[in-house]
Amino acid sequence: RVQLVESGGGSVQAGGSLRLSCVASGDTTSGRCMGWFRQFPGKEREGIASIYTGSGSTRYADPVTGRFTISHDSAKNTLYLQIDSLTPEDTAMYYCAAADVGVRWPLLAWIEYDYWGQGTQVTVSS
């Protein structure tokens, strides 16, 4: 199993930046699909960025392309999400997730993921 703990959320003004972190523990086998998701109140969780840590290949959802950057530090078993040019529409709960070993490409569908963190809240004020 994989345990995931996110941090780095908070309140920020529009135009600002945040870097979210997600530390993985347990089965930290190298080469895994990991992703960031967000959930608006009353809405389904949506995939925003994913990375296959074995190759560094990434995939982004259209609404965040160019503003969000996903990265992974294998030495620290940590997944990051750099968020720039924040807008109030980015206000949501952000989750990191990991798929089972065997998925060798980045994915944005939440159903493909097996392990989830508890989430970190991002609030952007205008």
C-alpha positions as a printed NumPy array, in Angstrom:
array([[  0.   ,   0.   ,   0.   ],
       [  0.922,   3.643,  -0.452],
       [  0.217,   6.381,   2.048],
       [  0.035,   9.952,   0.751],
       [  0.11 ,  13.164,   2.753],
       [ -0.44 ,  16.525,   1.079],
       [  0.627,  19.927,   2.327],
       [  1.13 ,  23.43 ,   1.013],
       [ -2.426,  24.595,   0.599],
       [ -3.649,  27.85 ,   2.051],
       [ -5.183,  31.203,   1.317],
       [ -3.654,  33.4  ,  -1.337],
       [ -4.641,  36.41 ,  -3.374],
       [ -5.395,  36.182,  -7.064],
       [ -2.263,  36.246,  -9.158],
       [ -0.229,  34.52 ,  -6.5  ],
       [  1.435,  31.114,  -6.492],
       [  1.476,  28.022,  -4.327],
       [  3.453,  24.82 ,  -4.339],
       [  1.64 ,  21.756,  -3.107],
       [  3.607,  18.771,  -1.845],
       [  2.62 ,  15.144,  -1.423],
       [  4.895,  12.804,   0.481],
       [  4.523,   9.121,  -0.273],
       [  5.362,   6.315,   2.137],
       [  4.841,   2.584,   2.232],
       [  5.314,   0.959,  -1.155],
       [  7.381,   3.617,  -2.92 ],
       [  8.309,   1.443,  -5.88 ],
       [  9.895,   3.582,  -8.542],
       [  7.952,   4.019, -11.739],
       [  4.354,   4.833, -10.846],
       [  1.575,   6.98 , -12.232],
       [  0.802,   9.804,  -9.802],
       [ -1.559,  12.699, -10.129],
       [ -3.162,  15.779,  -8.688],
       [ -6.899,  16.238,  -8.559],
       [ -9.183,  18.94 ,  -7.314],
       [-12.749,  18.955,  -6.164],
       [-15.169,  21.858,  -6.083],
       [-18.078,  21.74 ,  -3.613],
       [-20.811,  19.526,  -4.954],
       [-18.751,  18.461,  -7.946],
       [-16.912,  15.304,  -8.912],
       [-13.175,  15.113,  -8.389],
       [-11.318,  16.141, -11.561],
       [ -7.846,  15.286, -12.724],
       [ -5.616,  18.27 , -13.39 ],
       [ -2.087,  16.908, -13.721],
       [ -0.419,  13.537, -13.856],
       [  3.098,  12.163, -14.152],
       [  4.58 ,   8.748, -14.762],
       [  7.558,   8.89 , -12.424],
       [  9.489,   6.268, -14.364],
       [  9.887,   8.458, -17.435],
       [  8.81 ,  11.897, -16.259],
       [  6.063,  11.957, -18.849],
       [  3.305,  14.383, -17.873],
       [ -0.263,  15.188, -18.806],
       [ -2.392,  18.205, -17.939],
       [ -6.04 ,  19.078, -18.103],
       [ -6.775,  21.908, -20.527],
       [ -7.935,  24.437, -17.884],
       [ -4.582,  24.341, -16.095],
       [ -2.124,  23.904, -18.939],
       [  0.525,  26.583, -18.767],
       [ -0.219,  27.547, -15.141],
       [  0.269,  24.266, -13.277],
       [  3.448,  22.197, -13.242],
       [  3.685,  18.696, -11.827],
       [  7.022,  17.223, -10.786],
       [  8.391,  14.382,  -8.723],
       [ 11.507,  14.013,  -6.586],
       [ 12.223,  10.309,  -6.295],
       [ 14.911,  10.814,  -3.645],
       [ 12.33 ,  12.448,  -1.379],
       [  9.349,  10.337,  -2.536],
       [  7.547,  13.61 ,  -2.989],
       [  5.137,  14.79 ,  -5.657],
       [  4.771,  18.517,  -6.275],
       [  2.268,  20.789,  -7.955],
       [  3.417,  24.309,  -8.71 ],
       [  0.41 ,  26.561,  -9.243],
       [  0.952,  30.004, -10.748],
       [ -1.346,  32.888, -11.647],
       [ -4.018,  31.677,  -9.253],
       [ -7.597,  32.834,  -9.768],
       [-10.628,  32.526,  -7.477],
       [-11.835,  29.762,  -9.807],
       [ -8.93 ,  27.634,  -8.572],
       [-10.435,  27.55 ,  -5.08 ],
       [-10.934,  23.859,  -4.29 ],
       [ -9.717,  20.914,  -2.268],
       [ -6.619,  19.454,  -3.906],
       [ -5.727,  15.773,  -3.636],
       [ -2.758,  13.736,  -4.719],
       [ -3.158,  10.146,  -5.808],
       [ -1.145,   7.17 ,  -6.94 ],
       [ -2.035,   4.278,  -9.195],
       [ -0.947,   0.715,  -8.706],
       [  2.392,  -0.281, -10.167],
       [  1.845,  -1.432, -13.705],
       [  0.329,   1.765, -15.046],
       [  3.185,   3.213, -17.08 ],
       [  1.726,   6.455, -18.371],
       [  0.107,   9.564, -16.909],
       [ -3.66 ,   9.442, -16.406],
       [ -6.277,  12.041, -15.465],
       [ -9.273,   9.817, -14.706],
       [ -9.78 ,   9.46 , -10.959],
       [-11.084,   5.926, -11.357],
       [ -7.622,   4.774, -12.454],
       [ -6.093,   5.636,  -9.074],
       [ -5.88 ,   3.397,  -6.046],
       [ -4.375,   5.511,  -3.267],
       [ -5.409,   8.985,  -2.134],
       [ -4.225,  11.619,   0.265],
       [ -6.507,  13.475,   2.635],
       [ -6.453,  16.669,   0.584],
       [ -5.259,  20.216,   1.106],
       [ -7.482,  23.265,   0.713],
       [ -6.555,  26.076,  -1.665],
       [ -8.513,  29.308,  -1.344],
       [ -7.924,  32.218,  -3.702],
       [ -9.37 ,  35.634,  -2.972],
       [ -9.897,  38.368,  -5.524]])
